[in-house]
CSV table of C-alpha atoms and ligand atoms in Angstrom, one decimal:
chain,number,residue,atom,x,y,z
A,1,UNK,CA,64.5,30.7,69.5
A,2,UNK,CA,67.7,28.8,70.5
A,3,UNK,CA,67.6,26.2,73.0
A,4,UNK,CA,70.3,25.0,75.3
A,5,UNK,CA,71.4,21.5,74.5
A,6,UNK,CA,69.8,19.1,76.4
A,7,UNK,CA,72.2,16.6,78.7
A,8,UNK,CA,73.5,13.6,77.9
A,9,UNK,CA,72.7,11.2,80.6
A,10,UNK,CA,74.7,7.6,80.8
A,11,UNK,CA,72.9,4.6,82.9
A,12,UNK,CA,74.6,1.2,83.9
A,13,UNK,CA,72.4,-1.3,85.1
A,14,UNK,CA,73.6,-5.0,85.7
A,15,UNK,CA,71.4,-8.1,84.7
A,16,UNK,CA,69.7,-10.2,87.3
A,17,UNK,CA,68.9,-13.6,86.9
A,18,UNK,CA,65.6,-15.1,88.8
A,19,UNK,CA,65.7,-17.5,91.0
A,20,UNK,CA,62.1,-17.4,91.2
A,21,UNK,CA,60.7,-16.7,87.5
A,22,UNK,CA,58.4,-14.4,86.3
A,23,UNK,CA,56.7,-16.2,83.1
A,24,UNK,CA,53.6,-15.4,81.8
A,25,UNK,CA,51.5,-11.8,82.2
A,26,UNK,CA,48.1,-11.2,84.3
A,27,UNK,CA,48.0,-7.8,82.1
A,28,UNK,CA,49.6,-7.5,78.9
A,29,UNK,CA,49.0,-3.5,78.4
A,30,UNK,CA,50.5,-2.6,81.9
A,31,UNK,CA,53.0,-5.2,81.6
A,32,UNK,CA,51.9,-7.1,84.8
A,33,UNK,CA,53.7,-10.2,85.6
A,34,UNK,CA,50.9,-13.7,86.7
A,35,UNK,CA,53.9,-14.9,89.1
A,36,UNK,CA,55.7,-13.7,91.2
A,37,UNK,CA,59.4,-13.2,91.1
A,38,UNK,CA,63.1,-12.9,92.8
A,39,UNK,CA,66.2,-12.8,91.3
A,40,UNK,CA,69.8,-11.7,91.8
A,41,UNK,CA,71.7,-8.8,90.4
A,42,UNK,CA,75.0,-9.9,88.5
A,43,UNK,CA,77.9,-7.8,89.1
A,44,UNK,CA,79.5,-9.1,85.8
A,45,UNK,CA,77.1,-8.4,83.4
A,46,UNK,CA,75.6,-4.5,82.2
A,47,UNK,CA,74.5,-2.4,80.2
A,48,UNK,CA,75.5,1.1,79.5
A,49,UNK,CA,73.1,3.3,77.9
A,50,UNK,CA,73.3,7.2,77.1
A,51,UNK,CA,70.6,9.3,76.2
A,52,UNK,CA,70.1,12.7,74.9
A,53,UNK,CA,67.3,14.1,73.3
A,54,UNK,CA,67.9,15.8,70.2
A,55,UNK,CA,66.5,18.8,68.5
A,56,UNK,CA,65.7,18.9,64.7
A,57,UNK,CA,65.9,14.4,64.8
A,58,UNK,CA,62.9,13.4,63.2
A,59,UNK,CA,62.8,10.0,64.9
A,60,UNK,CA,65.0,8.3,67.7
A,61,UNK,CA,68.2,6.8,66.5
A,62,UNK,CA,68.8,3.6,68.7
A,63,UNK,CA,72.2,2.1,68.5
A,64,UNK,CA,72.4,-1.4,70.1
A,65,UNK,CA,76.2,-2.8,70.0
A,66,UNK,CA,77.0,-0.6,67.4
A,67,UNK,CA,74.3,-1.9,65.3
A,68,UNK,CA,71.3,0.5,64.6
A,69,UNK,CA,68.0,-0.6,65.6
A,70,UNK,CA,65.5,-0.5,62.8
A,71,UNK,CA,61.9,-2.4,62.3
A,72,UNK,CA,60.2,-3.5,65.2
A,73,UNK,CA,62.7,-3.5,67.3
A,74,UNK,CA,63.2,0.3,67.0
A,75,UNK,CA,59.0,0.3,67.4
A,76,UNK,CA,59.4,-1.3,70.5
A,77,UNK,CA,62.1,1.6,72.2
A,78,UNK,CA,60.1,4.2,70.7
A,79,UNK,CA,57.3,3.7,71.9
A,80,UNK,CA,59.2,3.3,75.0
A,81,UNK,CA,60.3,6.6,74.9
A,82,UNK,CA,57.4,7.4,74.2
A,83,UNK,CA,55.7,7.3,77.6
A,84,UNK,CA,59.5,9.5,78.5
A,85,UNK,CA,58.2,12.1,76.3
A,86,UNK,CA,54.5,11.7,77.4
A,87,UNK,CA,56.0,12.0,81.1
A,88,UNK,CA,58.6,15.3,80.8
A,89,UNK,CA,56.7,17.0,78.2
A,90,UNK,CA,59.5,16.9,75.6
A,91,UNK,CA,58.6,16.3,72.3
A,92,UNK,CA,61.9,15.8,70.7
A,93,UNK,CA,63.4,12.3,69.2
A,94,UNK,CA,66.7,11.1,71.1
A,95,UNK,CA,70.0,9.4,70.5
A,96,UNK,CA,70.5,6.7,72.3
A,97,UNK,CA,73.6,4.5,72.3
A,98,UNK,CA,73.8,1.4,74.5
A,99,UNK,CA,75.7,-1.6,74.7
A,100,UNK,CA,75.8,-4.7,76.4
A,101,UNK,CA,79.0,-6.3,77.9
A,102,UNK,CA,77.7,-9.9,77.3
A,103,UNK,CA,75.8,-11.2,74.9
A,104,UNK,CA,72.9,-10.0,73.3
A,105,UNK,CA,68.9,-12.0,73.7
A,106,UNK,CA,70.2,-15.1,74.3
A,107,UNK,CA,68.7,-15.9,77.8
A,108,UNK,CA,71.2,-13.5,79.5
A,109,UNK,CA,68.8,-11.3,80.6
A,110,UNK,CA,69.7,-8.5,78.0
A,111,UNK,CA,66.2,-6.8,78.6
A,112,UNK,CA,66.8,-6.5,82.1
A,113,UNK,CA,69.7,-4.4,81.9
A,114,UNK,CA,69.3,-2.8,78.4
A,115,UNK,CA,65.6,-1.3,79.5
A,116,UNK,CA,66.6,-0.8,83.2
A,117,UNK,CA,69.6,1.4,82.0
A,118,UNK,CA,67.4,2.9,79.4
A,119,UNK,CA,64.7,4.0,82.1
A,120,UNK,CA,66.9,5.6,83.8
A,121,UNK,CA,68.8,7.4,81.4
A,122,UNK,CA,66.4,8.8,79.7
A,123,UNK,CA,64.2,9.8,82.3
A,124,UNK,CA,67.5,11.8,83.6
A,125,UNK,CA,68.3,13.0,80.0
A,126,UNK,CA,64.7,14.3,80.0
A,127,UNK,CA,64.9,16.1,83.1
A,128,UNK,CA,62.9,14.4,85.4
A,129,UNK,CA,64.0,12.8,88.6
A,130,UNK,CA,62.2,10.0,89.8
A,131,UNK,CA,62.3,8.1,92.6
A,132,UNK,CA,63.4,4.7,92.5
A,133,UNK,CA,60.5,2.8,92.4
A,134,UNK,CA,58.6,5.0,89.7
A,135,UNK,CA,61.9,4.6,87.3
A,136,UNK,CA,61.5,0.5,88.0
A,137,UNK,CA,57.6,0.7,87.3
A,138,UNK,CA,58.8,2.4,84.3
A,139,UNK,CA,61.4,0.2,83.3
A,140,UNK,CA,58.8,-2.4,84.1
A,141,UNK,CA,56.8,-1.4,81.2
A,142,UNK,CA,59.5,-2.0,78.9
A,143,UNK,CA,60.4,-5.4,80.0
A,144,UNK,CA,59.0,-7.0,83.3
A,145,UNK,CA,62.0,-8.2,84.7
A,146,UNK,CA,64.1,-5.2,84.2
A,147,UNK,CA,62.2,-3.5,86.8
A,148,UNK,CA,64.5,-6.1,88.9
A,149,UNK,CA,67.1,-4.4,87.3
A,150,UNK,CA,67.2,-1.2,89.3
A,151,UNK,CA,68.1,-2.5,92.5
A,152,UNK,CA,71.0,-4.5,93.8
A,153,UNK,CA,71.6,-7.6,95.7
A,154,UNK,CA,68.2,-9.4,95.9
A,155,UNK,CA,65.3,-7.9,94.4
A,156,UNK,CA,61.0,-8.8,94.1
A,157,UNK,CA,58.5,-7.9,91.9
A,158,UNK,CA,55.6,-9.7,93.6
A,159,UNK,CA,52.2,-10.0,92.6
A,160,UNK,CA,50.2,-6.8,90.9
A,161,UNK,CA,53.4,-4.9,92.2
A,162,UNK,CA,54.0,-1.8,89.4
A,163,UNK,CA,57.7,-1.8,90.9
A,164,UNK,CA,60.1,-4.2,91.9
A,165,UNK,CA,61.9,-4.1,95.5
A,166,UNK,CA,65.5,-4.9,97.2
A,167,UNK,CA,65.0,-7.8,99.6
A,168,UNK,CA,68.3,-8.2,100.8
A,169,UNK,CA,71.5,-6.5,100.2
A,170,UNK,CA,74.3,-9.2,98.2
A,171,UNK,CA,76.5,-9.3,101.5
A,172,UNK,CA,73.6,-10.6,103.3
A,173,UNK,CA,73.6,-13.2,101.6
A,174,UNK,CA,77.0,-12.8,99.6
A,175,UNK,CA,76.6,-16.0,97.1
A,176,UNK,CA,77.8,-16.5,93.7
A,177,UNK,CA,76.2,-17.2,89.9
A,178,UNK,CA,78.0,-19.0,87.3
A,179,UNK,CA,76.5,-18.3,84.1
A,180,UNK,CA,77.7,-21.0,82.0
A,181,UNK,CA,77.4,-20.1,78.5
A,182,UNK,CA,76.5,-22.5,75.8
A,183,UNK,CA,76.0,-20.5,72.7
A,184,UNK,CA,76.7,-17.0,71.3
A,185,UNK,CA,74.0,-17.3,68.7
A,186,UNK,CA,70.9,-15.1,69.5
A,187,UNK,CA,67.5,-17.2,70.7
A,188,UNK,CA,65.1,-17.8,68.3
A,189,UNK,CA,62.5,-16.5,70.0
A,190,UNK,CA,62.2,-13.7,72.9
A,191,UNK,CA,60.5,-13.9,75.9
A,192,UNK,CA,57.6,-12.3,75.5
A,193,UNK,CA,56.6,-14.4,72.4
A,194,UNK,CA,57.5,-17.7,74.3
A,195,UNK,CA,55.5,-16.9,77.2
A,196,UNK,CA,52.1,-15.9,75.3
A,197,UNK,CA,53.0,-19.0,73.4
A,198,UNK,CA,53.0,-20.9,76.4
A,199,UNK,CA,49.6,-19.0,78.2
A,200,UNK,CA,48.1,-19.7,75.2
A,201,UNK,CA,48.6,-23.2,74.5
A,202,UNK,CA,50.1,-25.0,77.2
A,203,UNK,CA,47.6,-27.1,79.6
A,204,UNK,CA,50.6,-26.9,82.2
A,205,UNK,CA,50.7,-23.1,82.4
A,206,UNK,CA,47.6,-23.0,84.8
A,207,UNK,CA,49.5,-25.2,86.9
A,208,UNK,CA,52.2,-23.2,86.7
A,209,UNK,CA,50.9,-20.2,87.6
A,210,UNK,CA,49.4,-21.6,90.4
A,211,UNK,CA,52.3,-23.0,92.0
A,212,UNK,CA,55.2,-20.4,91.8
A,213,UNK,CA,53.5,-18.2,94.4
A,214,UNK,CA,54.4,-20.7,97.1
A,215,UNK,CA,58.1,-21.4,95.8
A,216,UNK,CA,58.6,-17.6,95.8
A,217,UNK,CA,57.9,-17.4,98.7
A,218,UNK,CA,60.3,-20.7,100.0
A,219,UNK,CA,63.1,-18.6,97.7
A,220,UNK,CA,62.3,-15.4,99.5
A,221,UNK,CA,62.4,-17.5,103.5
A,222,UNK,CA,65.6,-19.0,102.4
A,223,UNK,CA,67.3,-16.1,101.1
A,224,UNK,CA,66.0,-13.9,104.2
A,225,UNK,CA,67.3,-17.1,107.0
A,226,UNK,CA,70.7,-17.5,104.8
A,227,UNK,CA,69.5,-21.3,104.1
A,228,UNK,CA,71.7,-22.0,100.8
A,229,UNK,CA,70.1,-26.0,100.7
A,230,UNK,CA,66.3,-24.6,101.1
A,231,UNK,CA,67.1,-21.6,98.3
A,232,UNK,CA,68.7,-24.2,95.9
A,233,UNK,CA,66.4,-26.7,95.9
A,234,UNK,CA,63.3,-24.3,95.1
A,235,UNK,CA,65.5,-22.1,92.3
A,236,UNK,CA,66.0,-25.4,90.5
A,237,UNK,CA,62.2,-26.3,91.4
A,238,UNK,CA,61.2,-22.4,90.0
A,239,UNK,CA,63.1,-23.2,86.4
A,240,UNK,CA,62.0,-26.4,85.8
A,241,UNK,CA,58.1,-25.8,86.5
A,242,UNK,CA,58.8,-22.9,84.0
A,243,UNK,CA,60.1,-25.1,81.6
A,244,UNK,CA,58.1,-27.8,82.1
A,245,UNK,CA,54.9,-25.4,81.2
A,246,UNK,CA,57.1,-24.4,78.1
A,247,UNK,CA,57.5,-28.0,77.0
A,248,UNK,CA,54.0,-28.5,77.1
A,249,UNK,CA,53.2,-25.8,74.6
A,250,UNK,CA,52.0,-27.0,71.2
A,251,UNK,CA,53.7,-26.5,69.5
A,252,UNK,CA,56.7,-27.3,72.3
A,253,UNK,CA,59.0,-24.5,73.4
A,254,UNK,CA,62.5,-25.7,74.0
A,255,UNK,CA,65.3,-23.3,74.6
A,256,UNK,CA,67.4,-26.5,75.6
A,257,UNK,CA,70.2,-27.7,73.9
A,258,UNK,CA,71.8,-31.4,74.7
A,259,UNK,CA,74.8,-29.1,76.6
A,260,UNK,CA,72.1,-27.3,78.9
A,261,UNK,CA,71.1,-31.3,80.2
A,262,UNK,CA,74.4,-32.2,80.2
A,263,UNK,CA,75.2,-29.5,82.5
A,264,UNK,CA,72.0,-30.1,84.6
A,265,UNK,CA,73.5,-33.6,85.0
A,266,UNK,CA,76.8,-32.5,85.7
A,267,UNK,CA,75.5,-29.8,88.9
A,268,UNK,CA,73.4,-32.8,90.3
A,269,UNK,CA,76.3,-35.1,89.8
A,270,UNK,CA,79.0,-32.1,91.5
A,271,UNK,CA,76.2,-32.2,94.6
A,272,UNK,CA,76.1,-35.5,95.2
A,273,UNK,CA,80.1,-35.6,95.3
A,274,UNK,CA,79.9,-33.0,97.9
A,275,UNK,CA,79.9,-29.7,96.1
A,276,UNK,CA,76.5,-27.9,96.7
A,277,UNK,CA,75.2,-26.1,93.5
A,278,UNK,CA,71.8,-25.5,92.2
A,279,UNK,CA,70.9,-24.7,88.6
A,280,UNK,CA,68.4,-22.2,86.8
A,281,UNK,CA,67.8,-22.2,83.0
A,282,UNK,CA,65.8,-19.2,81.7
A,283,UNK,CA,64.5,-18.5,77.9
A,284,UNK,CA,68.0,-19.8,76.2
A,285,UNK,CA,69.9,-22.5,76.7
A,286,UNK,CA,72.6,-21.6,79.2
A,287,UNK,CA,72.5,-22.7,82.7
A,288,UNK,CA,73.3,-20.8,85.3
A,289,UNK,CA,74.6,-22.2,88.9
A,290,UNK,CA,74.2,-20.6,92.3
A,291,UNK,CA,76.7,-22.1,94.5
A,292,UNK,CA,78.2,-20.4,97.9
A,293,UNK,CA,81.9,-18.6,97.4
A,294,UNK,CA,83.6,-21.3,99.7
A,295,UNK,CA,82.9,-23.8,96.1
A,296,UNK,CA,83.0,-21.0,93.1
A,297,UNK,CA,86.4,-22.3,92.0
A,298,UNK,CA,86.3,-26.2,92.2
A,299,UNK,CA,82.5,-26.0,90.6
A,300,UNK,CA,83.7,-23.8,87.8
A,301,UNK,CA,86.7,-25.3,87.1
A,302,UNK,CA,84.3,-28.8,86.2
A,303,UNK,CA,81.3,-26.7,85.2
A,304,UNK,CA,84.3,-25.7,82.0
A,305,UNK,CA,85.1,-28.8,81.6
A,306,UNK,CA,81.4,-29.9,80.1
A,307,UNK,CA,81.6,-30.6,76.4
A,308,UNK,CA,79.8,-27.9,74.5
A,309,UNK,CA,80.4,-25.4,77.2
A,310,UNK,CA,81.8,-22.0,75.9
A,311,UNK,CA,82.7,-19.5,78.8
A,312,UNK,CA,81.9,-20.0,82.7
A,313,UNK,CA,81.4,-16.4,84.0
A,314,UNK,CA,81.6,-16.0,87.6
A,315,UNK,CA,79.1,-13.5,89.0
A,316,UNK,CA,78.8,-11.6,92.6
A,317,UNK,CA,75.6,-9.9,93.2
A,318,UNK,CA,75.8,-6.6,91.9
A,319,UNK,CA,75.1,-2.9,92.6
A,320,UNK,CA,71.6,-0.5,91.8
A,321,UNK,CA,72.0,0.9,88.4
A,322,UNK,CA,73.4,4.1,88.3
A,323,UNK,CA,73.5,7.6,86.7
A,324,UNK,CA,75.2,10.1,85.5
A,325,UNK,CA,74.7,13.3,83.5
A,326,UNK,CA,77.3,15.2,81.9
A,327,UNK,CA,76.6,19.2,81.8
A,328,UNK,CA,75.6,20.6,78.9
B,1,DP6,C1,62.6,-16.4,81.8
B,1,DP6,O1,61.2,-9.7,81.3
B,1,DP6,O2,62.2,-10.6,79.1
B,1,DP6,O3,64.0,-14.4,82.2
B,1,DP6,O4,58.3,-8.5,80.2
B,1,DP6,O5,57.8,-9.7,78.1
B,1,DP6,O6,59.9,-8.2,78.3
B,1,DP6,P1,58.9,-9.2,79.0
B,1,DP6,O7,59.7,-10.5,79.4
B,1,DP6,P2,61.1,-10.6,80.2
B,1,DP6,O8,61.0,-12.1,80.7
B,1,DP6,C2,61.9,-12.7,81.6
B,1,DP6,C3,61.6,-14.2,81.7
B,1,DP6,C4,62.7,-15.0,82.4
B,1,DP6,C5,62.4,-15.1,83.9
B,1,DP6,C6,62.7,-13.9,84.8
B,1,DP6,O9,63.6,-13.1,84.5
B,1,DP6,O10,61.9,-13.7,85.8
């Protein structure tokens, strides 16, 4: 029997950065975050993915940067697809293709874009057409915070949520990020292994767990009443209870490097001259500062100047990830 070709579907989905972090899981097999979490969709950063399931492949063929995925790595997206297949009904392997514009796992949030953008492009490529907030759940699955990554603007994924949801569009609250970047080299350890590290052997990680429900929700009044000061001061409180449950692991997890303090210094330093900027710091070293447009070019023309300091990228919030499939 021949078959028609199956389309090729290509998704872009931007990264987001939390300004409320998500560290640690209540449910490891359905991928359940313990805290709750709100970040901001970058307009700078993607990831463009294209799928297209495959007759006669005997396994999926995963291209990341031009690189192909083998190992674990390849485990990990198949058995992503997995649930794709399980989903549609198609039992065929696919070629995927993706690539990021920005560097790859090193704390720039490349699994919220790369598994956002794969969610939705191979849910298309398969035939099915969700809505929204079952491709997020989906996306979820793969990695918790690219659920985030479906939606513009300012996005949630609170508590025992399965998807994550737009809280306010980026020109309600039109701010900036500037991802300062402080090393190219890849992390040495992902996410998901630093924060069952950190659940597992930090005596902080209770506390932490405990307390980011209430700084969500100061992040969440502050976004919603526009109150940049309020916002600021409990994304910088978000990062550093994160990190300070991380340090407290034995053995100690520190994505820091002496540029990432040295920056931190610098943003308090910038504030207290009269520039308001907050930081966040995620599982890599690079800092990233929210600041309001009115101060983007003054803060990142010092934030450069920082010794160690490779590339200041300004961000916008960015769009929902997007779709398209080409005919067949
Ligand atoms: C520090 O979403 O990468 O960036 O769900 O295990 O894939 P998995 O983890 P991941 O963790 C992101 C952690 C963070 C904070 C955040 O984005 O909320």
């Amino acid at each position: 029997m021949t078959r028609h070709r199956l389309p090729k579907a290509t998704a872009i989905a931007h990264s987001n950065i939390a300004l409320a972090k998500y560290w640690g899981k209540k449910d490891e097999t359905q991928n359940l975050p313990a805290t709750p979490s709100l970040s901001m969709t970058l307009d700078a950063l993607h990831t463009t993915t294209s799928v297209q399931f495959v007759e006669r492949l005997e396994e999926d063929e995963v291209t990341l940067n031009g690189s192909r995925l083998t190992g674990e790595d390849l485990e990990r997206l198949s058995l992503f697809m997995d649930r794709i297949r399980n989903l549609s009904g198609l039992a065929l392997a696919a070629r995927v293709e993706s690539n990021n514009n920005f560097p790859t796992a090193s704390g720039l949030a490349s699994s919220a874009s790369g598994f956002a953008a794969l969610a939705l492009g191979a849910t298309r490529a398969a035939g099915l057409e969700l809505p929204r907030s079952e491709v997020s759940a989906l996306a979820r699955l793969g990695s918790a915070s690219a659920a985030r990554s479906l939606f513009g603007g300012y996005v949630a994924l609170e508590l025992d949520a399965l998807s994550a949801i737009p809280v306010l569009s980026g020109d309600g609250f039109p701010l900036q990020l500037l991802v300062c970047v402080v090393t190219t080299l890849p992390k040495d350890k992902s996410s998901r292994l630093g924060m069952g590290h950190t659940a597992k052997t930090s005596p902080y990680y209770p506390a932490w767990v405990a307390s980011a429900p209430a700084v969500y929700t100061r992040i969440r009044e502050a976004l919603l009443a526009q109150d940049f000061e309020k916002l600021g001061r409990a994304t910088e409180h978000s990062a550093l209870l994160m990190h300070a449950s991380m340090f407290a692991a034995d053995p100690p997890l520190n994505y820091w490097l002496p540029t990432t303090l040295a920056l931190l210094a610098r943003v308090t330093e910038l504030r207290g001259a009269g520039l308001p900027a907050y930081a966040t710091m995620d599982a890599g070293p690079h800092v990233k500062v929210i600041c309001e447009p009115i101060n983007t070019r003054a803060l990142a023309a010092a934030l450069e100047l920082v010794p160690g300091v490779k590339q200041v990228m300004v961000c916008s919030p960015g769009p929902d990830a997007a779709v398209k499939v080409e005919p067949t």
